[in-house]
PDB file of C-alpha atoms and ligand atoms in Angstrom:
ATOM      1  CA  MET D   1      -5.987   5.026   5.704  1.00 73.00           C
ATOM      2  CA  LYS D   2      -4.476   8.493   6.143  1.00 83.00           C
ATOM      3  CA  PRO D   3      -4.727  10.320   2.778  1.00 94.00           C
ATOM      4  CA  LEU D   4      -1.443  10.329   0.885  1.00 96.00           C
ATOM      5  CA  ILE D   5       0.191  12.150  -2.016  1.00 98.00           C
ATOM      6  CA  SER D   6       1.151  10.269  -5.179  1.00 98.00           C
ATOM      7  CA  PRO D   7       3.291  12.454  -7.479  1.00 98.00           C
ATOM      8  CA  SER D   8       2.606  11.806 -11.173  1.00 98.00           C
ATOM      9  CA  VAL D   9       5.964  11.728 -12.944  1.00 98.00           C
ATOM     10  CA  LEU D  10       4.452  12.595 -16.332  1.00 98.00           C
ATOM     11  CA  SER D  11       5.083  16.242 -15.369  1.00 97.00           C
ATOM     12  CA  ALA D  12       8.636  15.597 -14.099  1.00 98.00           C
ATOM     13  CA  ASN D  13      11.684  16.954 -15.900  1.00 98.00           C
ATOM     14  CA  PHE D  14      13.000  13.834 -17.652  1.00 97.00           C
ATOM     15  CA  ALA D  15      16.364  15.486 -18.209  1.00 97.00           C
ATOM     16  CA  ARG D  16      16.827  15.275 -14.417  1.00 97.00           C
ATOM     17  CA  LEU D  17      14.357  12.603 -13.386  1.00 97.00           C
ATOM     18  CA  GLN D  18      16.438  11.286 -10.489  1.00 97.00           C
ATOM     19  CA  GLU D  19      16.678  14.713  -8.828  1.00 98.00           C
ATOM     20  CA  ASP D  20      12.958  15.362  -9.290  1.00 98.00           C
ATOM     21  CA  ILE D  21      12.059  11.961  -7.793  1.00 98.00           C
ATOM     22  CA  ARG D  22      14.383  12.441  -4.834  1.00 98.00           C
ATOM     23  CA  ALA D  23      12.911  15.889  -4.139  1.00 98.00           C
ATOM     24  CA  ALA D  24       9.313  14.582  -4.326  1.00 98.00           C
ATOM     25  CA  GLU D  25      10.241  11.706  -1.994  1.00 98.00           C
ATOM     26  CA  LYS D  26      11.939  14.071   0.474  1.00 98.00           C
ATOM     27  CA  GLY D  27       8.812  16.227   0.490  1.00 98.00           C
ATOM     28  CA  GLY D  28       6.736  13.221   1.548  1.00 97.00           C
ATOM     29  CA  GLY D  29       5.529  11.597  -1.680  1.00 97.00           C
ATOM     30  CA  GLU D  30       4.475   8.101  -0.554  1.00 96.00           C
ATOM     31  CA  ARG D  31       3.740   6.491  -3.914  1.00 97.00           C
ATOM     32  CA  PHE D  32       4.662   7.448  -7.481  1.00 98.00           C
ATOM     33  CA  HIS D  33       2.096   7.502 -10.259  1.00 98.00           C
ATOM     34  CA  LEU D  34       3.276   6.460 -13.719  1.00 98.00           C
ATOM     35  CA  ASP D  35       1.048   7.557 -16.585  1.00 98.00           C
ATOM     36  CA  VAL D  36       1.324   5.040 -19.417  1.00 98.00           C
ATOM     37  CA  MET D  37      -0.213   6.300 -22.665  1.00 98.00           C
ATOM     38  CA  ASP D  38      -0.364   4.543 -26.061  1.00 98.00           C
ATOM     39  CA  GLY D  39      -1.629   7.308 -28.356  1.00 98.00           C
ATOM     40  CA  HIS D  40      -4.728   5.182 -29.035  1.00 98.00           C
ATOM     41  CA  PHE D  41      -6.750   4.945 -25.827  1.00 98.00           C
ATOM     42  CA  VAL D  42      -5.726   8.579 -25.181  1.00 98.00           C
ATOM     43  CA  PRO D  43      -4.474  11.206 -27.683  1.00 98.00           C
ATOM     44  CA  ASN D  44      -0.899  11.192 -26.299  1.00 98.00           C
ATOM     45  CA  ILE D  45       2.059   8.819 -26.058  1.00 98.00           C
ATOM     46  CA  SER D  46       4.218   8.681 -22.910  1.00 98.00           C
ATOM     47  CA  PHE D  47       6.268   5.679 -21.775  1.00 98.00           C
ATOM     48  CA  GLY D  48       6.126   1.875 -21.269  1.00 98.00           C
ATOM     49  CA  PRO D  49       7.294  -0.683 -18.665  1.00 98.00           C
ATOM     50  CA  MET D  50      10.842   0.670 -18.981  1.00 97.00           C
ATOM     51  CA  ILE D  51       9.828   3.627 -16.783  1.00 96.00           C
ATOM     52  CA  VAL D  52       8.978   1.232 -13.937  1.00 97.00           C
ATOM     53  CA  ARG D  53      12.386  -0.461 -14.209  1.00 98.00           C
ATOM     54  CA  THR D  54      14.138   2.923 -14.277  1.00 96.00           C
ATOM     55  CA  MET D  55      12.200   4.256 -11.301  1.00 97.00           C
ATOM     56  CA  LYS D  56      12.892   1.066  -9.307  1.00 96.00           C
ATOM     57  CA  LYS D  57      16.590   1.953  -9.573  1.00 96.00           C
ATOM     58  CA  VAL D  58      15.945   5.418  -8.185  1.00 94.00           C
ATOM     59  CA  THR D  59      13.411   4.900  -5.396  1.00 97.00           C
ATOM     60  CA  ASN D  60      11.975   2.273  -3.030  1.00 97.00           C
ATOM     61  CA  VAL D  61       8.640   4.076  -2.880  1.00 97.00           C
ATOM     62  CA  PRO D  62       5.782   1.959  -4.358  1.00 98.00           C
ATOM     63  CA  LEU D  63       5.077   2.595  -8.056  1.00 98.00           C
ATOM     64  CA  ASP D  64       1.570   2.558  -9.526  1.00 98.00           C
ATOM     65  CA  ALA D  65       1.111   2.070 -13.281  1.00 98.00           C
ATOM     66  CA  HIS D  66      -1.908   3.952 -14.632  1.00 98.00           C
ATOM     67  CA  LEU D  67      -2.530   2.183 -17.951  1.00 98.00           C
ATOM     68  CA  MET D  68      -4.196   4.553 -20.390  1.00 98.00           C
ATOM     69  CA  ILE D  69      -3.808   1.962 -23.133  1.00 98.00           C
ATOM     70  CA  SER D  70      -6.018  -0.204 -25.327  1.00 98.00           C
ATOM     71  CA  ASP D  71      -5.757  -3.980 -24.896  1.00 97.00           C
ATOM     72  CA  PRO D  72      -4.121  -3.744 -21.413  1.00 98.00           C
ATOM     73  CA  ASP D  73      -4.021  -7.566 -20.950  1.00 98.00           C
ATOM     74  CA  LYS D  74      -1.235  -7.684 -23.526  1.00 98.00           C
ATOM     75  CA  TYR D  75       1.041  -5.465 -21.382  1.00 98.00           C
ATOM     76  CA  ILE D  76      -0.029  -6.166 -17.787  1.00 98.00           C
ATOM     77  CA  PRO D  77       2.590  -8.960 -17.377  1.00 98.00           C
ATOM     78  CA  GLU D  78       5.405  -6.580 -18.342  1.00 98.00           C
ATOM     79  CA  PHE D  79       4.327  -3.934 -15.833  1.00 98.00           C
ATOM     80  CA  VAL D  80       4.036  -6.496 -13.049  1.00 98.00           C
ATOM     81  CA  ASP D  81       7.403  -7.990 -13.987  1.00 98.00           C
ATOM     82  CA  ALA D  82       8.970  -4.507 -14.018  1.00 98.00           C
ATOM     83  CA  GLY D  83       7.837  -4.036 -10.407  1.00 98.00           C
ATOM     84  CA  ALA D  84       4.638  -1.967 -10.406  1.00 98.00           C
ATOM     85  CA  GLU D  85       2.759  -2.402  -7.116  1.00 98.00           C
ATOM     86  CA  PHE D  86      -0.676  -1.295  -8.342  1.00 98.00           C
ATOM     87  CA  VAL D  87      -1.524  -1.946 -11.976  1.00 98.00           C
ATOM     88  CA  ILE D  88      -4.497   0.199 -12.953  1.00 98.00           C
ATOM     89  CA  PRO D  89      -6.121  -0.419 -16.362  1.00 98.00           C
ATOM     90  CA  HIS D  90      -9.125   1.584 -17.524  1.00 98.00           C
ATOM     91  CA  ILE D  91     -12.505  -0.109 -17.210  1.00 98.00           C
ATOM     92  CA  GLU D  92     -13.338   1.313 -20.660  1.00 98.00           C
ATOM     93  CA  ALA D  93     -10.314  -0.363 -22.323  1.00 97.00           C
ATOM     94  CA  SER D  94     -11.195  -4.028 -21.780  1.00 90.00           C
ATOM     95  CA  TYR D  95     -13.890  -6.183 -23.340  1.00 92.00           C
ATOM     96  CA  ASP D  96     -13.661  -8.229 -20.138  1.00 96.00           C
ATOM     97  CA  VAL D  97     -12.184  -6.144 -17.326  1.00 97.00           C
ATOM     98  CA  TYR D  98     -12.729  -8.998 -14.845  1.00 98.00           C
ATOM     99  CA  ARG D  99     -10.164 -10.982 -16.826  1.00 98.00           C
ATOM    100  CA  SER D 100      -7.698  -8.043 -16.644  1.00 98.00           C
ATOM    101  CA  VAL D 101      -8.123  -7.812 -12.855  1.00 98.00           C
ATOM    102  CA  GLN D 102      -7.692 -11.575 -12.422  1.00 98.00           C
ATOM    103  CA  LEU D 103      -4.521 -11.465 -14.541  1.00 98.00           C
ATOM    104  CA  ILE D 104      -2.986  -8.699 -12.389  1.00 98.00           C
ATOM    105  CA  ILE D 105      -3.720 -10.590  -9.177  1.00 98.00           C
ATOM    106  CA  GLU D 106      -2.524 -13.954 -10.536  1.00 98.00           C
ATOM    107  CA  LEU D 107       0.768 -12.294 -11.474  1.00 98.00           C
ATOM    108  CA  GLY D 108       1.188 -11.003  -7.909  1.00 98.00           C
ATOM    109  CA  ALA D 109       0.409  -7.284  -8.173  1.00 98.00           C
ATOM    110  CA  LYS D 110      -2.486  -5.303  -6.712  1.00 98.00           C
ATOM    111  CA  ALA D 111      -5.353  -4.453  -9.051  1.00 98.00           C
ATOM    112  CA  GLY D 112      -6.852  -1.004  -9.451  1.00 98.00           C
ATOM    113  CA  ILE D 113      -9.425   0.195 -11.964  1.00 98.00           C
ATOM    114  CA  ALA D 114      -9.493   3.659 -13.552  1.00 98.00           C
ATOM    115  CA  LEU D 115     -12.729   5.411 -14.563  1.00 98.00           C
ATOM    116  CA  ASN D 116     -12.974   8.210 -17.119  1.00 98.00           C
ATOM    117  CA  PRO D 117     -15.097  11.237 -16.137  1.00 98.00           C
ATOM    118  CA  GLY D 118     -18.068   9.956 -18.161  1.00 98.00           C
ATOM    119  CA  THR D 119     -18.105   6.438 -16.743  1.00 98.00           C
ATOM    120  CA  PRO D 120     -20.635   5.722 -13.951  1.00 98.00           C
ATOM    121  CA  VAL D 121     -18.875   4.821 -10.674  1.00 98.00           C
ATOM    122  CA  GLU D 122     -21.355   1.934 -10.252  1.00 98.00           C
ATOM    123  CA  TRP D 123     -19.498   0.046 -13.005  1.00 98.00           C
ATOM    124  CA  VAL D 124     -16.895  -1.074 -10.433  1.00 98.00           C
ATOM    125  CA  GLU D 125     -19.467  -2.925  -8.313  1.00 98.00           C
ATOM    126  CA  PRO D 126     -18.855  -6.427  -9.826  1.00 97.00           C
ATOM    127  CA  LEU D 127     -15.100  -6.018  -9.207  1.00 98.00           C
ATOM    128  CA  LEU D 128     -15.169  -4.995  -5.557  1.00 97.00           C
ATOM    129  CA  ASP D 129     -14.229  -8.420  -4.234  1.00 96.00           C
ATOM    130  CA  LYS D 130     -11.053  -8.315  -6.341  1.00 97.00           C
ATOM    131  CA  ILE D 131      -9.706  -4.754  -6.610  1.00 98.00           C
ATOM    132  CA  ASP D 132      -7.904  -2.696  -3.959  1.00 97.00           C
ATOM    133  CA  LEU D 133      -8.255   0.714  -5.590  1.00 98.00           C
ATOM    134  CA  VAL D 134     -10.519   2.791  -7.845  1.00 98.00           C
ATOM    135  CA  LEU D 135      -8.855   5.672  -9.706  1.00 98.00           C
ATOM    136  CA  ILE D 136     -11.321   8.465 -10.466  1.00 98.00           C
ATOM    137  CA  MET D 137     -10.163  10.629 -13.377  1.00 98.00           C
ATOM    138  CA  SER D 138     -11.004  14.253 -12.620  1.00 98.00           C
ATOM    139  CA  VAL D 139      -9.801  15.320 -16.075  1.00 98.00           C
ATOM    140  CA  CYS D 140     -10.126  13.684 -19.501  1.00 98.00           C
ATOM    141  CA  PRO D 141      -7.010  11.488 -19.591  1.00 98.00           C
ATOM    142  CA  GLY D 142      -3.999  12.169 -21.790  1.00 98.00           C
ATOM    143  CA  PHE D 143      -2.276  15.237 -20.405  1.00 97.00           C
ATOM    144  CA  GLY D 144      -0.980  16.796 -17.210  1.00 97.00           C
ATOM    145  CA  GLY D 145      -1.750  20.398 -16.271  1.00 97.00           C
ATOM    146  CA  GLN D 146      -5.505  20.285 -16.960  1.00 98.00           C
ATOM    147  CA  LYS D 147      -8.249  21.839 -14.813  1.00 98.00           C
ATOM    148  CA  PHE D 148      -9.996  19.726 -12.151  1.00 98.00           C
ATOM    149  CA  GLN D 149     -13.566  18.916 -13.266  1.00 98.00           C
ATOM    150  CA  PRO D 150     -15.778  20.030 -10.312  1.00 98.00           C
ATOM    151  CA  GLN D 151     -18.444  17.349 -10.899  1.00 98.00           C
ATOM    152  CA  SER D 152     -15.781  14.845  -9.825  1.00 98.00           C
ATOM    153  CA  LEU D 153     -16.512  15.734  -6.172  1.00 98.00           C
ATOM    154  CA  LYS D 154     -20.012  14.263  -6.473  1.00 98.00           C
ATOM    155  CA  ARG D 155     -18.546  11.144  -8.089  1.00 98.00           C
ATOM    156  CA  ILE D 156     -15.997  10.696  -5.307  1.00 98.00           C
ATOM    157  CA  LYS D 157     -18.721  11.007  -2.645  1.00 98.00           C
ATOM    158  CA  ALA D 158     -20.988   8.551  -4.511  1.00 98.00           C
ATOM    159  CA  LEU D 159     -18.144   6.068  -4.885  1.00 98.00           C
ATOM    160  CA  ARG D 160     -17.147   6.425  -1.208  1.00 98.00           C
ATOM    161  CA  SER D 161     -20.659   5.625  -0.039  1.00 98.00           C
ATOM    162  CA  LEU D 162     -20.873   2.681  -2.475  1.00 98.00           C
ATOM    163  CA  LEU D 163     -17.542   1.315  -1.170  1.00 98.00           C
ATOM    164  CA  ASP D 164     -18.472   1.882   2.498  1.00 97.00           C
ATOM    165  CA  LYS D 165     -21.372  -0.515   1.942  1.00 97.00           C
ATOM    166  CA  ALA D 166     -19.731  -3.044  -0.370  1.00 97.00           C
ATOM    167  CA  ASN D 167     -16.029  -3.072   0.595  1.00 96.00           C
ATOM    168  CA  PRO D 168     -14.673  -0.267   2.819  1.00 96.00           C
ATOM    169  CA  GLY D 169     -11.105  -1.504   2.321  1.00 96.00           C
ATOM    170  CA  VAL D 170     -10.993  -0.314  -1.310  1.00 98.00           C
ATOM    171  CA  HIS D 171      -9.062   2.949  -1.701  1.00 98.00           C
ATOM    172  CA  ILE D 172     -10.104   5.902  -3.856  1.00 98.00           C
ATOM    173  CA  ALA D 173      -7.421   7.703  -5.827  1.00 98.00           C
ATOM    174  CA  VAL D 174      -8.217  10.978  -7.603  1.00 98.00           C
ATOM    175  CA  ASP D 175      -6.190  11.945 -10.625  1.00 98.00           C
ATOM    176  CA  GLY D 176      -6.131  15.168 -12.604  1.00 98.00           C
ATOM    177  CA  GLY D 177      -5.981  18.851 -11.703  1.00 98.00           C
ATOM    178  CA  VAL D 178      -5.287  18.282  -8.003  1.00 98.00           C
ATOM    179  CA  LYS D 179      -3.806  21.486  -6.550  1.00 98.00           C
ATOM    180  CA  LYS D 180      -3.369  23.135  -3.162  1.00 98.00           C
ATOM    181  CA  GLU D 181      -6.547  25.133  -3.861  1.00 98.00           C
ATOM    182  CA  ASN D 182      -8.788  22.045  -4.159  1.00 98.00           C
ATOM    183  CA  ILE D 183      -6.972  19.203  -2.368  1.00 98.00           C
ATOM    184  CA  VAL D 184      -8.733  19.692   0.991  1.00 97.00           C
ATOM    185  CA  GLU D 185     -12.197  19.496  -0.604  1.00 97.00           C
ATOM    186  CA  ILE D 186     -11.170  16.466  -2.702  1.00 98.00           C
ATOM    187  CA  SER D 187      -9.768  14.660   0.317  1.00 97.00           C
ATOM    188  CA  ALA D 188     -12.842  15.536   2.428  1.00 97.00           C
ATOM    189  CA  SER D 189     -15.047  14.006  -0.324  1.00 97.00           C
ATOM    190  CA  GLY D 190     -13.504  10.591   0.350  1.00 97.00           C
ATOM    191  CA  ALA D 191     -10.285  10.368  -1.668  1.00 98.00           C
ATOM    192  CA  ASP D 192      -7.356   8.732   0.127  1.00 96.00           C
ATOM    193  CA  ILE D 193      -4.729   8.819  -2.607  1.00 98.00           C
ATOM    194  CA  LEU D 194      -4.251  12.214  -4.240  1.00 98.00           C
ATOM    195  CA  VAL D 195      -2.358  12.107  -7.516  1.00 98.00           C
ATOM    196  CA  ALA D 196      -0.671  15.379  -8.432  1.00 98.00           C
ATOM    197  CA  GLY D 197       1.637  16.049 -11.377  1.00 98.00           C
ATOM    198  CA  SER D 198       2.024  19.675 -12.427  1.00 98.00           C
ATOM    199  CA  ALA D 199       1.234  20.998  -8.928  1.00 98.00           C
ATOM    200  CA  ILE D 200       4.431  19.234  -7.812  1.00 98.00           C
ATOM    201  CA  PHE D 201       6.876  18.959 -10.706  1.00 98.00           C
ATOM    202  CA  GLU D 202       6.151  22.362 -12.227  1.00 98.00           C
ATOM    203  CA  ALA D 203       6.670  24.068  -8.861  1.00 98.00           C
ATOM    204  CA  GLN D 204       9.830  26.097  -8.200  1.00 97.00           C
ATOM    205  CA  ASP D 205      10.586  23.879  -5.204  1.00 98.00           C
ATOM    206  CA  ILE D 206       9.326  20.282  -5.676  1.00 98.00           C
ATOM    207  CA  GLU D 207      10.039  19.171  -2.104  1.00 98.00           C
ATOM    208  CA  LYS D 208       8.197  22.189  -0.691  1.00 98.00           C
ATOM    209  CA  ALA D 209       5.231  21.649  -3.036  1.00 98.00           C
ATOM    210  CA  VAL D 210       4.751  18.058  -1.818  1.00 98.00           C
ATOM    211  CA  ARG D 211       5.200  19.105   1.818  1.00 98.00           C
ATOM    212  CA  GLU D 212       2.538  21.809   1.401  1.00 98.00           C
ATOM    213  CA  LEU D 213       0.017  19.383  -0.154  1.00 98.00           C
ATOM    214  CA  LYS D 214       0.671  16.910   2.673  1.00 97.00           C
ATOM    215  CA  ARG D 215       0.269  19.596   5.313  1.00 97.00           C
ATOM    216  CA  LEU D 216      -3.124  20.508   3.846  1.00 97.00           C
ATOM    217  CA  ILE D 217      -4.479  16.920   3.832  1.00 95.00           C
ATOM    218  CA  ASP D 218      -2.886  15.968   7.157  1.00 93.00           C
ATOM    219  CA  LYS D 219      -4.737  18.720   8.975  1.00 86.00           C
ATOM    220  CA  GLN D 220      -8.085  17.204   7.847  1.00 75.00           C
TER     221      GLN D 220
HETATM  222  C1  DX5 V   1      -3.718  12.402 -17.027  1.00 50.47           C
HETATM  223  C2  DX5 V   1      -2.938  11.585 -16.004  1.00 50.47           C
HETATM  224  C3  DX5 V   1      -2.724  12.320 -14.701  1.00 50.47           C
HETATM  225  C4  DX5 V   1      -1.937  13.628 -14.874  1.00 50.47           C
HETATM  226  C5  DX5 V   1      -1.968  14.393 -13.573  1.00 50.47           C
HETATM  227  O1  DX5 V   1      -4.094  11.581 -18.090  1.00 50.47           O
HETATM  228  O2  DX5 V   1      -3.600  10.374 -15.725  1.00 50.47           O
HETATM  229  O3  DX5 V   1      -2.045  11.459 -13.781  1.00 50.47           O
HETATM  230  O4  DX5 V   1      -0.604  13.328 -15.211  1.00 50.47           O
HETATM  231  O5  DX5 V   1      -1.324  15.626 -13.812  1.00 50.47           O
HETATM  232  P1  DX5 V   1      -1.927  16.975 -13.178  1.00 50.47           P
HETATM  233  O6  DX5 V   1      -1.863  16.783 -11.675  1.00 50.47           O
HETATM  234  O7  DX5 V   1      -1.005  18.048 -13.662  1.00 50.47           O
HETATM  235  O8  DX5 V   1      -3.326  17.099 -13.680  1.00 50.47           O
HETATM  236 ZN1   ZN V   2      -2.752   9.225 -14.110  1.00 50.47          ZN
END
């Protein structure tokens, strides 16, 4: 799959969300990334399923729900019902993550799994016949605008070679600190979905910022 840009709306200006979304879409954003935080799994609170419903009214671009929440099974049905395409719980948040993945699929959405920076990428191995995406956190989750952790490149490469053997169809998304300065290296390491929040929504010109990130990965 050609690498694509997934703007993370956590960094958008919520006083003018529709304009920001339209601008990111016009610039070439091909999926939107919704960072759900419960103040327990991560030290920040953001938004719930309502954001998916709201965004569905504003855009037809697929919406991915990154669930940085404890006890995700309790809320997965609401995110699927609200229209999330990928529902991505953290592997660290479930006592039985296989059950979470099965629930997402049974309800008709696509299952992804997110890994914190300290979690070995090998943990996804038992799930590879079920999931379509692995989200590698390249920052400690909870906030936008953090610095990309360089050791993530090694993790992305290790995961890519693991997937190439076990299930090449599984996508790798990278999330946290993705900027124009590092996006080429991240994409070359094996990432095919590049999540970017502050690099896009804190830019003077949102549309231009997305276009520039796309130009950089498209010339790979
Ligand atoms: C962090 C979130 C990321 C974050 C990305 O917990 O999962 O999606 O919003 O924002 P930037 O690109 O600014 O690091
Ligand atoms: Zn995220």
